[in-house]
Amino acid sequence: MAEKGKPLRMMAEAFTDLSKCIASQSGEEAQQIQVGAFSSACSHVSPLFACLGIAFKFAELDYVAKVEDLADASKSVATLREMIDLDIEGNCVRNAGSHTRNLLRVKRGIDMVKVLFDHILASGYVLLLRLNVSVLISP
């Protein structure tokens, strides 16, 4: 288990655990991702938004709200597939606030953070980043 106060390690461990869970499934079960496990893993991404500064505060708040919605949905729906199917049946996939739309927003938030950090690493600003987020990644 990752040490408390180490967000990057906690995030990596949560997504590794989620990946192992998916890899251990077979057949139709293989595409069944638990909503609770997914939202828990995603909740570890939000500290990365804080590293991006005040300009990303709204994105962070929006991301956290969407992840919390998925966590709440996990109380009544077991898998992401089931959650999406229920929204399709209710004809509310594209409605603001639907679980499926929130899932899409969470995915886009993760994609955005990935792209931004990829650019930071590629641009040579790693030292600056390392100094600014040393609390996040200190050993």
N, CA, C and O atoms as a GROMACS GRO file, in nm:
protein
  556
    1MET      N    1   0.086  -0.118   0.000
    1MET     CA    2   0.000   0.000   0.000
    1MET      C    3   0.089   0.123   0.000
    1MET      O    4   0.191   0.125   0.069
    2ALA      N    5   0.053   0.224  -0.074
    2ALA     CA    6   0.131   0.348  -0.084
    2ALA      C    7   0.124   0.425   0.047
    2ALA      O    8   0.024   0.421   0.119
    3GLU      N    9   0.232   0.494   0.075
    3GLU     CA   10   0.237   0.573   0.198
    3GLU      C   11   0.140   0.690   0.188
    3GLU      O   12   0.119   0.745   0.080
    4LYS      N   13   0.081   0.727   0.302
    4LYS     CA   14  -0.009   0.842   0.305
    4LYS      C   15   0.072   0.967   0.273
    4LYS      O   16   0.186   0.981   0.319
    5GLY      N   17   0.016   1.058   0.196
    5GLY     CA   18   0.085   1.180   0.160
    5GLY      C   19   0.167   1.170   0.034
    5GLY      O   20   0.238   1.264   0.000
    6LYS      N   21   0.160   1.060  -0.037
    6LYS     CA   22   0.234   1.041  -0.161
    6LYS      C   23   0.135   1.021  -0.276
    6LYS      O   24   0.114   0.909  -0.321
    7PRO      N   25   0.075   1.132  -0.323
    7PRO     CA   26  -0.032   1.120  -0.423
    7PRO      C   27   0.006   1.045  -0.550
    7PRO      O   28  -0.075   0.968  -0.601
    8LEU      N   29   0.126   1.066  -0.603
    8LEU     CA   30   0.163   0.997  -0.726
    8LEU      C   31   0.173   0.847  -0.704
    8LEU      O   32   0.132   0.768  -0.788
    9ARG      N   33   0.229   0.808  -0.592
    9ARG     CA   34   0.238   0.666  -0.562
    9ARG      C   35   0.101   0.605  -0.539
    9ARG      O   36   0.072   0.493  -0.584
   10MET      N   37   0.015   0.678  -0.467
   10MET     CA   38  -0.121   0.630  -0.442
   10MET      C   39  -0.198   0.615  -0.573
   10MET      O   40  -0.270   0.518  -0.593
   11MET      N   41  -0.182   0.712  -0.662
   11MET     CA   42  -0.249   0.707  -0.791
   11MET      C   43  -0.198   0.589  -0.873
   11MET      O   44  -0.278   0.513  -0.929
   12ALA      N   45  -0.068   0.572  -0.880
   12ALA     CA   46  -0.010   0.462  -0.956
   12ALA      C   47  -0.057   0.328  -0.901
   12ALA      O   48  -0.091   0.238  -0.978
   13GLU      N   49  -0.059   0.314  -0.770
   13GLU     CA   50  -0.103   0.189  -0.710
   13GLU      C   51  -0.251   0.162  -0.737
   13GLU      O   52  -0.290   0.049  -0.765
   14ALA      N   53  -0.334   0.265  -0.728
   14ALA     CA   54  -0.478   0.249  -0.752
   14ALA      C   55  -0.505   0.204  -0.895
   14ALA      O   56  -0.586   0.114  -0.917
   15PHE      N   57  -0.438   0.265  -0.993
   15PHE     CA   58  -0.460   0.226  -1.132
   15PHE      C   59  -0.396   0.091  -1.164
   15PHE      O   60  -0.446   0.017  -1.249
   16THR      N   61  -0.287   0.058  -1.096
   16THR     CA   62  -0.226  -0.075  -1.113
   16THR      C   63  -0.321  -0.182  -1.060
   16THR      O   64  -0.340  -0.285  -1.125
   17ASP      N   65  -0.380  -0.157  -0.943
   17ASP     CA   66  -0.477  -0.252  -0.887
   17ASP      C   67  -0.597  -0.268  -0.979
   17ASP      O   68  -0.645  -0.380  -1.000
   18LEU      N   69  -0.646  -0.158  -1.034
   18LEU     CA   70  -0.759  -0.163  -1.126
   18LEU      C   71  -0.722  -0.244  -1.251
   18LEU      O   72  -0.801  -0.324  -1.299
   19SER      N   73  -0.602  -0.222  -1.301
   19SER     CA   74  -0.554  -0.295  -1.418
   19SER      C   75  -0.544  -0.445  -1.390
   19SER      O   76  -0.582  -0.527  -1.473
   20LYS      N   77  -0.492  -0.480  -1.273
   20LYS     CA   78  -0.481  -0.622  -1.235
   20LYS      C   79  -0.619  -0.686  -1.225
   20LYS      O   80  -0.638  -0.801  -1.265
   21CYS      N   81  -0.713  -0.613  -1.171
   21CYS     CA   82  -0.849  -0.664  -1.158
   21CYS      C   83  -0.909  -0.692  -1.296
   21CYS      O   84  -0.971  -0.796  -1.317
   22ILE      N   85  -0.889  -0.601  -1.388
   22ILE     CA   86  -0.940  -0.619  -1.525
   22ILE      C   87  -0.870  -0.735  -1.593
   22ILE      O   88  -0.934  -0.816  -1.660
   23ALA      N   89  -0.737  -0.745  -1.576
   23ALA     CA   90  -0.659  -0.851  -1.640
   23ALA      C   91  -0.697  -0.989  -1.587
   23ALA      O   92  -0.683  -1.088  -1.658
   24SER      N   93  -0.744  -0.996  -1.464
   24SER     CA   94  -0.779  -1.125  -1.404
   24SER      C   95  -0.915  -1.176  -1.450
   24SER      O   96  -0.950  -1.291  -1.422
   25GLN      N   97  -0.992  -1.093  -1.518
   25GLN     CA   98  -1.125  -1.132  -1.565
   25GLN      C   99  -1.114  -1.202  -1.700
   25GLN      O  100  -1.017  -1.183  -1.774
   26SER      N  101  -1.215  -1.284  -1.731
   26SER     CA  102  -1.215  -1.351  -1.860
   26SER      C  103  -1.356  -1.351  -1.919
   26SER      O  104  -1.454  -1.332  -1.848
   27GLY      N  105  -1.364  -1.373  -2.049
   27GLY     CA  106  -1.493  -1.378  -2.116
   27GLY      C  107  -1.567  -1.246  -2.110
   27GLY      O  108  -1.506  -1.139  -2.120
   28GLU      N  109  -1.700  -1.254  -2.094
   28GLU     CA  110  -1.782  -1.133  -2.086
   28GLU      C  111  -1.746  -1.049  -1.965
   28GLU      O  112  -1.760  -0.926  -1.966
   29GLU      N  113  -1.699  -1.115  -1.863
   29GLU     CA  114  -1.661  -1.047  -1.739
   29GLU      C  115  -1.545  -0.951  -1.762
   29GLU      O  116  -1.527  -0.856  -1.686
   30ALA      N  117  -1.465  -0.975  -1.867
   30ALA     CA  118  -1.344  -0.898  -1.890
   30ALA      C  119  -1.368  -0.750  -1.914
   30ALA      O  120  -1.278  -0.668  -1.894
   31GLN      N  121  -1.488  -0.715  -1.955
   31GLN     CA  122  -1.516  -0.575  -1.982
   31GLN      C  123  -1.596  -0.510  -1.870
   31GLN      O  124  -1.653  -0.403  -1.889
   32GLN      N  125  -1.600  -0.574  -1.756
   32GLN     CA  126  -1.678  -0.524  -1.644
   32GLN      C  127  -1.587  -0.455  -1.542
   32GLN      O  128  -1.522  -0.521  -1.461
   33ILE      N  129  -1.582  -0.324  -1.547
   33ILE     CA  130  -1.502  -0.245  -1.454
   33ILE      C  131  -1.594  -0.196  -1.344
   33ILE      O  132  -1.698  -0.136  -1.371
   34GLN      N  133  -1.557  -0.221  -1.221
   34GLN     CA  134  -1.638  -0.180  -1.106
   34GLN      C  135  -1.636  -0.028  -1.096
   34GLN      O  136  -1.530   0.035  -1.101
   35VAL      N  137  -1.754   0.032  -1.080
   35VAL     CA  138  -1.765   0.178  -1.071
   35VAL      C  139  -1.689   0.229  -0.949
   35VAL      O  140  -1.619   0.330  -0.957
   36GLY      N  141  -1.703   0.161  -0.836
   36GLY     CA  142  -1.637   0.204  -0.714
   36GLY      C  143  -1.485   0.203  -0.725
   36GLY      O  144  -1.419   0.298  -0.684
   37ALA      N  145  -1.431   0.096  -0.782
   37ALA     CA  146  -1.286   0.087  -0.799
   37ALA      C  147  -1.235   0.193  -0.895
   37ALA      O  148  -1.130   0.254  -0.873
   38PHE      N  149  -1.311   0.215  -1.002
   38PHE     CA  150  -1.272   0.316  -1.100
   38PHE      C  151  -1.275   0.456  -1.040
   38PHE      O  152  -1.180   0.533  -1.057
   39SER      N  153  -1.382   0.490  -0.969
   39SER     CA  154  -1.391   0.624  -0.911
   39SER      C  155  -1.286   0.644  -0.803
   39SER      O  156  -1.234   0.754  -0.786
   40SER      N  157  -1.256   0.538  -0.730
   40SER     CA  158  -1.151   0.548  -0.627
   40SER      C  159  -1.015   0.577  -0.691
   40SER      O  160  -0.941   0.663  -0.643
   41ALA      N  161  -0.984   0.507  -0.798
   41ALA     CA  162  -0.856   0.531  -0.868
   41ALA      C  163  -0.852   0.673  -0.924
   41ALA      O  164  -0.750   0.741  -0.913
   42CYS      N  165  -0.962   0.718  -0.982
   42CYS     CA  166  -0.969   0.852  -1.041
   42CYS      C  167  -0.956   0.962  -0.936
   42CYS      O  168  -0.908   1.071  -0.965
   43SER      N  169  -0.999   0.934  -0.815
   43SER     CA  170  -0.991   1.036  -0.710
   43SER      C  171  -0.847   1.072  -0.676
   43SER      O  172  -0.821   1.179  -0.620
   44HIS      N  173  -0.753   0.985  -0.711
   44HIS     CA  174  -0.612   1.014  -0.682
   44HIS      C  175  -0.548   1.106  -0.786
   44HIS      O  176  -0.433   1.148  -0.769
   45VAL      N  177  -0.620   1.137  -0.893
   45VAL     CA  178  -0.567   1.225  -0.999
   45VAL      C  179  -0.583   1.372  -0.963
   45VAL      O  180  -0.504   1.455  -1.008
   46SER      N  181  -0.681   1.407  -0.883
   46SER     CA  182  -0.711   1.548  -0.856
   46SER      C  183  -0.595   1.629  -0.799
   46SER      O  184  -0.586   1.748  -0.830
   47PRO      N  185  -0.504   1.572  -0.718
   47PRO     CA  186  -0.390   1.654  -0.673
   47PRO      C  187  -0.302   1.705  -0.787
   47PRO      O  188  -0.233   1.806  -0.772
   48LEU      N  189  -0.304   1.637  -0.901
   48LEU     CA  190  -0.224   1.682  -1.015
   48LEU      C  191  -0.277   1.813  -1.072
   48LEU      O  192  -0.200   1.894  -1.123
   49PHE      N  193  -0.409   1.834  -1.063
   49PHE     CA  194  -0.466   1.960  -1.108
   49PHE      C  195  -0.410   2.077  -1.028
   49PHE      O  196  -0.384   2.184  -1.083
   50ALA      N  197  -0.390   2.056  -0.897
   50ALA     CA  198  -0.337   2.161  -0.811
   50ALA      C  199  -0.196   2.204  -0.855
   50ALA      O  200  -0.159   2.320  -0.839
   51CYS      N  201  -0.120   2.110  -0.910
   51CYS     CA  202   0.015   2.141  -0.958
   51CYS      C  203   0.013   2.234  -1.078
   51CYS      O  204   0.113   2.299  -1.109
   52LEU      N  205  -0.100   2.240  -1.145
   52LEU     CA  206  -0.110   2.320  -1.266
   52LEU      C  207  -0.147   2.465  -1.239
   52LEU      O  208  -0.151   2.547  -1.331
   53GLY      N  209  -0.173   2.497  -1.114
   53GLY     CA  210  -0.196   2.636  -1.077
   53GLY      C  211  -0.341   2.677  -1.073
   53GLY      O  212  -0.432   2.599  -1.100
   54ILE      N  213  -0.360   2.805  -1.039
   54ILE     CA  214  -0.493   2.861  -1.020
   54ILE      C  215  -0.576   2.859  -1.148
   54ILE      O  216  -0.699   2.852  -1.142
   55ALA      N  217  -0.511   2.865  -1.262
   55ALA     CA  218  -0.583   2.865  -1.390
   55ALA      C  219  -0.663   2.736  -1.409
   55ALA      O  220  -0.759   2.733  -1.486
   56PHE      N  221  -0.624   2.630  -1.340
   56PHE     CA  222  -0.692   2.502  -1.354
   56PHE      C  223  -0.782   2.469  -1.235
   56PHE      O  224  -0.828   2.356  -1.221
   57LYS      N  225  -0.806   2.568  -1.150
   57LYS     CA  226  -0.889   2.544  -1.031
   57LYS      C  227  -1.030   2.501  -1.070
   57LYS      O  228  -1.084   2.408  -1.010
   58PHE      N  229  -1.091   2.568  -1.168
   58PHE     CA  230  -1.225   2.529  -1.210
   58PHE      C  231  -1.225   2.386  -1.263
   58PHE      O  232  -1.315   2.308  -1.231
   59ALA      N  233  -1.125   2.352  -1.343
   59ALA     CA  234  -1.116   2.216  -1.397
   59ALA      C  235  -1.104   2.114  -1.284
   59ALA      O  236  -1.163   2.007  -1.289
   60GLU      N  237  -1.026   2.150  -1.182
   60GLU     CA  238  -1.010   2.060  -1.066
   60GLU      C  239  -1.144   2.041  -0.994
   60GLU      O  240  -1.182   1.928  -0.962
   61LEU      N  241  -1.215   2.150  -0.968
   61LEU     CA  242  -1.343   2.141  -0.898
   61LEU      C  243  -1.444   2.060  -0.979
   61LEU      O  244  -1.517   1.978  -0.923
   62ASP      N  245  -1.448   2.082  -1.110
   62ASP     CA  246  -1.538   2.008  -1.196
   62ASP      C  247  -1.502   1.860  -1.197
   62ASP      O  248  -1.590   1.774  -1.188
   63TYR      N  249  -1.374   1.830  -1.207
   63TYR     CA  250  -1.327   1.691  -1.208
   63TYR      C  251  -1.366   1.621  -1.078
   63TYR      O  252  -1.420   1.510  -1.080
   64VAL      N  253  -1.340   1.685  -0.965
   64VAL     CA  254  -1.371   1.626  -0.835
   64VAL      C  255  -1.521   1.599  -0.823
   64VAL      O  256  -1.561   1.494  -0.773
   65ALA      N  257  -1.605   1.693  -0.869
   65ALA     CA  258  -1.750   1.675  -0.863
   65ALA      C  259  -1.793   1.554  -0.947
   65ALA      O  260  -1.880   1.478  -0.905
   66LYS      N  261  -1.733   1.538  -1.063
   66LYS     CA  262  -1.770   1.425  -1.150
   66LYS      C  263  -1.726   1.292  -1.090
   66LYS      O  264  -1.799   1.194  -1.098
   67VAL      N  265  -1.609   1.289  -1.030
   67VAL     CA  266  -1.561   1.166  -0.965
   67VAL      C  267  -1.650   1.132  -0.846
   67VAL      O  268  -1.682   1.015  -0.823
   68GLU      N  269  -1.690   1.234  -0.770
   68GLU     CA  270  -1.781   1.209  -0.657
   68GLU      C  271  -1.915   1.156  -0.704
   68GLU      O  272  -1.974   1.070  -0.638
   69ASP      N  273  -1.964   1.204  -0.819
   69ASP     CA  274  -2.088   1.151  -0.874
   69ASP      C  275  -2.073   1.003  -0.908
   69ASP      O  276  -2.163   0.923  -0.882
   70LEU      N  277  -1.959   0.966  -0.966
   70LEU     CA  278  -1.936   0.825  -0.998
   70LEU      C  279  -1.927   0.741  -0.871
   70LEU      O  280  -1.977   0.629  -0.867
   71ALA      N  281  -1.865   0.795  -0.767
   71ALA     CA  282  -1.858   0.724  -0.639
   71ALA      C  283  -1.998   0.704  -0.582
   71ALA      O  284  -2.029   0.596  -0.530
   72ASP      N  285  -2.083   0.805  -0.592
   72ASP     CA  286  -2.222   0.792  -0.546
   72ASP      C  287  -2.298   0.689  -0.630
   72ASP      O  288  -2.377   0.612  -0.578
   73ALA      N  289  -2.272   0.690  -0.761
   73ALA     CA  290  -2.338   0.594  -0.849
   73ALA      C  291  -2.300   0.451  -0.814
   73ALA      O  292  -2.378   0.359  -0.834
   74SER      N  293  -2.179   0.432  -0.763
   74SER     CA  294  -2.133   0.297  -0.730
   74SER      C  295  -2.216   0.233  -0.619
   74SER      O  296  -2.209   0.112  -0.599
   75LYS      N  297  -2.293   0.313  -0.546
   75LYS     CA  298  -2.379   0.259  -0.440
   75LYS      C  299  -2.500   0.186  -0.498
   75LYS      O  300  -2.559   0.101  -0.432
   76SER      N  301  -2.538   0.221  -0.622
   76SER     CA  302  -2.655   0.159  -0.681
   76SER      C  303  -2.626   0.082  -0.810
   76SER      O  304  -2.711   0.006  -0.858
   77VAL      N  305  -2.508   0.101  -0.866
   77VAL     CA  306  -2.471   0.036  -0.992
   77VAL      C  307  -2.334  -0.027  -0.973
   77VAL      O  308  -2.242   0.037  -0.922
   78ALA      N  309  -2.319  -0.152  -1.014
   78ALA     CA  310  -2.194  -0.223  -0.990
   78ALA      C  311  -2.084  -0.192  -1.092
   78ALA      O  312  -1.969  -0.168  -1.054
   79THR      N  313  -2.119  -0.192  -1.221
   79THR     CA  314  -2.016  -0.178  -1.323
   79THR      C  315  -2.039  -0.056  -1.413
   79THR      O  316  -2.150  -0.004  -1.422
   80LEU      N  317  -1.932  -0.014  -1.478
   80LEU     CA  318  -1.944   0.098  -1.571
   80LEU      C  319  -2.039   0.063  -1.685
   80LEU      O  320  -2.119   0.146  -1.727
   81ARG      N  321  -2.031  -0.060  -1.736
   81ARG     CA  322  -2.119  -0.104  -1.844
   81ARG      C  323  -2.266  -0.094  -1.801
   81ARG      O  324  -2.350  -0.044  -1.876
   82GLU      N  325  -2.296  -0.140  -1.681
   82GLU     CA  326  -2.433  -0.133  -1.629
   82GLU      C  327  -2.478   0.012  -1.615
   82GLU      O  328  -2.592   0.046  -1.647
   83MET      N  329  -2.390   0.098  -1.568
   83MET     CA  330  -2.421   0.240  -1.552
   83MET      C  331  -2.453   0.305  -1.687
   83MET      O  332  -2.550   0.380  -1.700
   84ILE      N  333  -2.372   0.275  -1.786
   84ILE     CA  334  -2.393   0.330  -1.920
   84ILE      C  335  -2.524   0.276  -1.979
   84ILE      O  336  -2.602   0.352  -2.037
   85ASP      N  337  -2.548   0.146  -1.963
   85ASP     CA  338  -2.671   0.086  -2.015
   85ASP      C  339  -2.794   0.149  -1.952
   85ASP      O  340  -2.893   0.173  -2.021
   86LEU      N  341  -2.790   0.177  -1.823
   86LEU     CA  342  -2.904   0.241  -1.756
   86LEU      C  343  -2.929   0.382  -1.810
   86LEU      O  344  -3.044   0.422  -1.828
   87ASP      N  345  -2.822   0.455  -1.836
   87ASP     CA  346  -2.838   0.589  -1.894
   87ASP      C  347  -2.892   0.581  -2.037
   87ASP      O  348  -2.971   0.666  -2.078
   88ILE      N  349  -2.850   0.479  -2.112
   88ILE     CA  350  -2.902   0.461  -2.248
   88ILE      C  351  -3.051   0.429  -2.241
   88ILE      O  352  -3.130   0.487  -2.315
   89GLU      N  353  -3.088   0.338  -2.153
   89GLU     CA  354  -3.230   0.303  -2.137
   89GLU      C  355  -3.313   0.425  -2.095
   89GLU      O  356  -3.427   0.441  -2.139
   90GLY      N  357  -3.256   0.509  -2.010
   90GLY     CA  358  -3.327   0.629  -1.964
   90GLY      C  359  -3.317   0.745  -2.061
   90GLY      O  360  -3.370   0.853  -2.034
   91ASN      N  361  -3.249   0.724  -2.174
   91ASN     CA  362  -3.232   0.826  -2.277
   91ASN      C  363  -3.173   0.955  -2.218
   91ASN      O  364  -3.216   1.066  -2.252
   92CYS      N  365  -3.075   0.939  -2.130
   92CYS     CA  366  -3.017   1.058  -2.066
   92CYS      C  367  -2.864   1.063  -2.077
   92CYS      O  368  -2.798   1.135  -2.002
   93VAL      N  369  -2.809   0.986  -2.170
   93VAL     CA  370  -2.663   0.981  -2.186
   93VAL      C  371  -2.604   1.119  -2.208
   93VAL      O  372  -2.498   1.151  -2.152
   94ARG      N  373  -2.670   1.201  -2.287
   94ARG     CA  374  -2.616   1.333  -2.322
   94ARG      C  375  -2.662   1.444  -2.230
   94ARG      O  376  -2.625   1.560  -2.248
   95ASN      N  377  -2.743   1.410  -2.132
   95ASN     CA  378  -2.792   1.512  -2.039
   95ASN      C  379  -2.683   1.552  -1.940
   95ASN      O  380  -2.608   1.468  -1.890
   96ALA      N  381  -2.677   1.682  -1.912
   96ALA     CA  382  -2.582   1.730  -1.811
   96ALA      C  383  -2.615   1.662  -1.679
   96ALA      O  384  -2.731   1.655  -1.639
   97GLY      N  385  -2.512   1.612  -1.613
   97GLY     CA  386  -2.530   1.548  -1.484
   97GLY      C  387  -2.555   1.399  -1.490
   97GLY      O  388  -2.560   1.333  -1.386
   98SER      N  389  -2.571   1.343  -1.612
   98SER     CA  390  -2.589   1.198  -1.620
   98SER      C  391  -2.457   1.130  -1.584
   98SER      O  392  -2.349   1.186  -1.604
   99HIS      N  393  -2.467   1.010  -1.531
   99HIS     CA  394  -2.345   0.939  -1.490
   99HIS      C  395  -2.252   0.913  -1.609
   99HIS      O  396  -2.130   0.922  -1.597
  100THR      N  397  -2.313   0.881  -1.723
  100THR     CA  398  -2.232   0.854  -1.842
  100THR      C  399  -2.159   0.979  -1.889
  100THR      O  400  -2.042   0.973  -1.926
  101ARG      N  401  -2.227   1.091  -1.887
  101ARG     CA  402  -2.162   1.216  -1.926
  101ARG      C  403  -2.052   1.252  -1.826
  101ARG      O  404  -1.945   1.300  -1.866
  102ASN      N  405  -2.077   1.227  -1.698
  102ASN     CA  406  -1.973   1.253  -1.598
  102ASN      C  407  -1.854   1.161  -1.617
  102ASN      O  408  -1.739   1.202  -1.596
  103LEU      N  409  -1.879   1.037  -1.657
  103LEU     CA  410  -1.771   0.944  -1.688
  103LEU      C  411  -1.685   0.998  -1.801
  103LEU      O  412  -1.562   0.994  -1.795
  104LEU      N  413  -1.750   1.049  -1.904
  104LEU     CA  414  -1.677   1.109  -2.017
  104LEU      C  415  -1.593   1.228  -1.971
  104LEU      O  416  -1.479   1.243  -2.012
  105ARG      N  417  -1.650   1.312  -1.884
  105ARG     CA  418  -1.578   1.430  -1.834
  105ARG      C  419  -1.456   1.388  -1.750
  105ARG      O  420  -1.351   1.452  -1.757
  106VAL      N  421  -1.470   1.282  -1.672
  106VAL     CA  422  -1.357   1.231  -1.593
  106VAL      C  423  -1.248   1.182  -1.687
  106VAL      O  424  -1.130   1.211  -1.667
  107LYS      N  425  -1.288   1.106  -1.789
  107LYS     CA  426  -1.189   1.056  -1.886
  107LYS      C  427  -1.116   1.173  -1.953
  107LYS      O  428  -0.994   1.170  -1.969
  108ARG      N  429  -1.190   1.275  -1.991
  108ARG     CA  430  -1.127   1.391  -2.055
  108ARG      C  431  -1.035   1.465  -1.958
  108ARG      O  432  -0.931   1.516  -1.999
  109GLY      N  433  -1.073   1.471  -1.832
  109GLY     CA  434  -0.987   1.534  -1.732
  109GLY      C  435  -0.855   1.460  -1.717
  109GLY      O  436  -0.748   1.522  -1.711
  110ILE      N  437  -0.861   1.328  -1.712
  110ILE     CA  438  -0.740   1.247  -1.703
  110ILE      C  439  -0.655   1.265  -1.828
  110ILE      O  440  -0.533   1.279  -1.820
  111ASP      N  441  -0.720   1.265  -1.946
  111ASP     CA  442  -0.647   1.286  -2.072
  111ASP      C  443  -0.577   1.422  -2.073
  111ASP      O  444  -0.463   1.433  -2.117
  112MET      N  445  -0.646   1.526  -2.023
  112MET     CA  446  -0.589   1.660  -2.022
  112MET      C  447  -0.464   1.665  -1.932
  112MET      O  448  -0.362   1.721  -1.971
  113VAL      N  449  -0.474   1.608  -1.814
  113VAL     CA  450  -0.360   1.608  -1.722
  113VAL      C  451  -0.244   1.532  -1.785
  113VAL      O  452  -0.129   1.575  -1.775
  114LYS      N  453  -0.273   1.420  -1.848
  114LYS     CA  454  -0.168   1.341  -1.912
  114LYS      C  455  -0.097   1.422  -2.020
  114LYS      O  456   0.026   1.426  -2.025
  115VAL      N  457  -0.175   1.486  -2.107
  115VAL     CA  458  -0.116   1.565  -2.216
  115VAL      C  459  -0.031   1.680  -2.160
  115VAL      O  460   0.080   1.703  -2.207
  116LEU      N  461  -0.083   1.750  -2.061
  116LEU     CA  462  -0.007   1.862  -2.004
  116LEU      C  463   0.123   1.817  -1.941
  116LEU      O  464   0.227   1.880  -1.961
  117PHE      N  465   0.120   1.709  -1.865
  117PHE     CA  466   0.242   1.661  -1.803
  117PHE      C  467   0.338   1.600  -1.906
  117PHE      O  468   0.460   1.611  -1.890
  118ASP      N  469   0.286   1.538  -2.011
  118ASP     CA  470   0.373   1.491  -2.120
  118ASP      C  471   0.447   1.608  -2.183
  118ASP      O  472   0.567   1.598  -2.213
  119HIS      N  473   0.377   1.719  -2.205
  119HIS     CA  474   0.441   1.838  -2.263
  119HIS      C  475   0.543   1.899  -2.168
  119HIS      O  476   0.649   1.945  -2.211
  120ILE      N  477   0.512   1.900  -2.041
  120ILE     CA  478   0.608   1.953  -1.943
  120ILE      C  479   0.734   1.869  -1.944
  120ILE      O  480   0.844   1.923  -1.945
  121LEU      N  481   0.719   1.738  -1.945
  121LEU     CA  482   0.836   1.650  -1.946
  121LEU      C  483   0.916   1.665  -2.076
  121LEU      O  484   1.039   1.665  -2.074
  122ALA      N  485   0.845   1.677  -2.187
  122ALA     CA  486   0.912   1.688  -2.317
  122ALA      C  487   0.980   1.823  -2.336
  122ALA      O  488   1.075   1.834  -2.414
  123SER      N  489   0.932   1.926  -2.268
  123SER     CA  490   0.985   2.060  -2.291
  123SER      C  491   1.111   2.092  -2.211
  123SER      O  492   1.174   2.195  -2.236
  124GLY      N  493   1.148   2.009  -2.119
  124GLY     CA  494   1.268   2.034  -2.041
  124GLY      C  495   1.243   2.113  -1.913
  124GLY      O  496   1.339   2.153  -1.847
  125TYR      N  497   1.120   2.135  -1.878
  125TYR     CA  498   1.089   2.206  -1.755
  125TYR      C  499   1.074   2.112  -1.636
  125TYR      O  500   1.009   2.146  -1.537
  126VAL      N  501   1.135   1.997  -1.644
  126VAL     CA  502   1.123   1.897  -1.539
  126VAL      C  503   1.180   1.948  -1.408
  126VAL      O  504   1.122   1.924  -1.302
  127LEU      N  505   1.294   2.019  -1.412
  127LEU     CA  506   1.352   2.070  -1.289
  127LEU      C  507   1.258   2.168  -1.220
  127LEU      O  508   1.239   2.161  -1.098
  128LEU      N  509   1.198   2.257  -1.296
  128LEU     CA  510   1.104   2.352  -1.239
  128LEU      C  511   0.984   2.278  -1.179
  128LEU      O  512   0.940   2.308  -1.068
  129LEU      N  513   0.934   2.182  -1.252
  129LEU     CA  514   0.822   2.103  -1.203
  129LEU      C  515   0.863   2.028  -1.076
  129LEU      O  516   0.787   2.024  -0.979
  130ARG      N  517   0.981   1.970  -1.078
  130ARG     CA  518   1.028   1.893  -0.964
  130ARG      C  519   1.036   1.982  -0.840
  130ARG      O  520   1.002   1.937  -0.730
  131LEU      N  521   1.081   2.106  -0.856
  131LEU     CA  522   1.089   2.197  -0.743
  131LEU      C  523   0.950   2.236  -0.692
  131LEU      O  524   0.929   2.247  -0.571
  132ASN      N  525   0.856   2.257  -0.783
  132ASN     CA  526   0.722   2.301  -0.746
  132ASN      C  527   0.637   2.191  -0.685
  132ASN      O  528   0.547   2.220  -0.605
  133VAL      N  529   0.661   2.066  -0.721
  133VAL     CA  530   0.577   1.958  -0.671
  133VAL      C  531   0.655   1.857  -0.589
  133VAL      O  532   0.616   1.741  -0.579
  134SER      N  533   0.765   1.901  -0.532
  134SER     CA  534   0.847   1.807  -0.456
  134SER      C  535   0.769   1.742  -0.343
  134SER      O  536   0.801   1.630  -0.302
  135VAL      N  537   0.667   1.810  -0.294
  135VAL     CA  538   0.583   1.752  -0.188
  135VAL      C  539   0.507   1.631  -0.241
  135VAL      O  540   0.485   1.534  -0.168
  136LEU      N  541   0.468   1.637  -0.368
  136LEU     CA  542   0.392   1.526  -0.426
  136LEU      C  543   0.477   1.402  -0.448
  136LEU      O  544   0.429   1.290  -0.430
  137ILE      N  545   0.603   1.421  -0.487
  137ILE     CA  546   0.681   1.306  -0.529
  137ILE      C  547   0.803   1.280  -0.442
  137ILE      O  548   0.887   1.197  -0.477
  138SER      N  549   0.814   1.347  -0.331
  138SER     CA  550   0.932   1.325  -0.247
  138SER      C  551   0.934   1.182  -0.195
  138SER      O  552   0.829   1.126  -0.163
  139PRO      N  553   1.055   1.123  -0.186
  139PRO     CA  554   1.064   0.983  -0.142
  139PRO      C  555   1.034   0.967   0.005
  139PRO      O  556   1.038   0.855   0.057
   0.00000   0.00000   0.00000
